[in-house]
Amino acid sequence: MAATLTADVLQDDIAVSLARAIAAANKRARESGIDVLQSLITVTQRALDGKSLWRINYGPKEYVGRRGGDFIVEVDAKDASIKQILRGQ
């Protein structure tokens, strides 16, 4: 069921920041060969040197018995720029 976003939703700074961050991280993940649709995606928010960052983690959906292999993108919450990329081993 499709839902239209209302003006108050689009004025929610956290929701818009997170949407922009996920879009930027998804693009970078795809460019790096990650199958975004087959990934378990988790998001955390953290502060670093007074800046707010979104840490977006792409891991395997079937993670039981597997180690490492996660792809992590840190995105600046303010402008959706990529700050760091980490790869698990």
PDB file of C-alpha atoms in Angstrom, residues 32-79:
ATOM      1  CA  SER A  32      31.643  -1.550  -4.142  1.00  0.00           C
ATOM      2  CA  GLY A  33      29.846  -4.705  -5.257  1.00  0.00           C
ATOM      3  CA  ILE A  34      27.478  -5.119  -2.312  1.00  0.00           C
ATOM      4  CA  ASP A  35      24.048  -6.601  -3.087  1.00  0.00           C
ATOM      5  CA  VAL A  36      22.006  -4.138  -1.048  1.00  0.00           C
ATOM      6  CA  LEU A  37      18.744  -6.066  -1.441  1.00  0.00           C
ATOM      7  CA  GLN A  38      20.377  -9.222  -0.036  1.00  0.00           C
ATOM      8  CA  SER A  39      21.940  -7.394   2.921  1.00  0.00           C
ATOM      9  CA  LEU A  40      20.788  -7.060   6.486  1.00  0.00           C
ATOM     10  CA  ILE A  41      21.062  -3.298   6.992  1.00  0.00           C
ATOM     11  CA  THR A  42      21.467  -1.742  10.410  1.00  0.00           C
ATOM     12  CA  VAL A  43      21.802   1.942  11.212  1.00  0.00           C
ATOM     13  CA  THR A  44      23.280   3.622  14.257  1.00  0.00           C
ATOM     14  CA  GLN A  45      23.804   7.248  15.028  1.00  0.00           C
ATOM     15  CA  ARG A  46      26.986   8.478  16.665  1.00  0.00           C
ATOM     16  CA  ALA A  47      28.853  11.668  17.383  1.00  0.00           C
ATOM     17  CA  LEU A  48      32.451  12.281  16.364  1.00  0.00           C
ATOM     18  CA  ASP A  49      34.243  15.555  17.059  1.00  0.00           C
ATOM     19  CA  GLY A  50      30.948  17.355  17.510  1.00  0.00           C
ATOM     20  CA  LYS A  51      29.496  16.020  14.244  1.00  0.00           C
ATOM     21  CA  SER A  52      26.592  13.651  14.003  1.00  0.00           C
ATOM     22  CA  LEU A  53      27.186  10.605  11.823  1.00  0.00           C
ATOM     23  CA  TRP A  54      25.000   7.791  10.582  1.00  0.00           C
ATOM     24  CA  ARG A  55      26.808   4.429  10.543  1.00  0.00           C
ATOM     25  CA  ILE A  56      25.133   2.160   8.016  1.00  0.00           C
ATOM     26  CA  ASN A  57      26.157  -1.492   8.176  1.00  0.00           C
ATOM     27  CA  TYR A  58      25.518  -4.005   5.370  1.00  0.00           C
ATOM     28  CA  GLY A  59      25.822  -7.596   6.505  1.00  0.00           C
ATOM     29  CA  PRO A  60      24.669 -10.949   5.157  1.00  0.00           C
ATOM     30  CA  LYS A  61      21.031 -11.834   5.852  1.00  0.00           C
ATOM     31  CA  GLU A  62      22.118 -15.405   6.532  1.00  0.00           C
ATOM     32  CA  TYR A  63      24.693 -14.537   9.181  1.00  0.00           C
ATOM     33  CA  VAL A  64      24.565 -17.667  11.374  1.00  0.00           C
ATOM     34  CA  GLY A  65      27.882 -19.476  11.173  1.00  0.00           C
ATOM     35  CA  ARG A  66      29.525 -16.672   9.192  1.00  0.00           C
ATOM     36  CA  ARG A  67      32.169 -14.255  10.318  1.00  0.00           C
ATOM     37  CA  GLY A  68      33.003 -10.829   9.019  1.00  0.00           C
ATOM     38  CA  GLY A  69      32.347  -9.574   5.554  1.00  0.00           C
ATOM     39  CA  ASP A  70      30.316  -6.568   6.645  1.00  0.00           C
ATOM     40  CA  PHE A  71      30.493  -3.337   4.679  1.00  0.00           C
ATOM     41  CA  ILE A  72      30.125  -0.186   6.782  1.00  0.00           C
ATOM     42  CA  VAL A  73      29.578   3.354   5.535  1.00  0.00           C
ATOM     43  CA  GLU A  74      29.734   6.389   7.820  1.00  0.00           C
ATOM     44  CA  VAL A  75      27.754   9.350   6.497  1.00  0.00           C
ATOM     45  CA  ASP A  76      27.677  12.924   7.785  1.00  0.00           C
ATOM     46  CA  ALA A  77      24.148  13.587   9.057  1.00  0.00           C
ATOM     47  CA  LYS A  78      24.263  17.217   7.974  1.00  0.00           C
ATOM     48  CA  ASP A  79      25.175  16.948   4.291  1.00  0.00           C
TER      49      ASP A  79
END
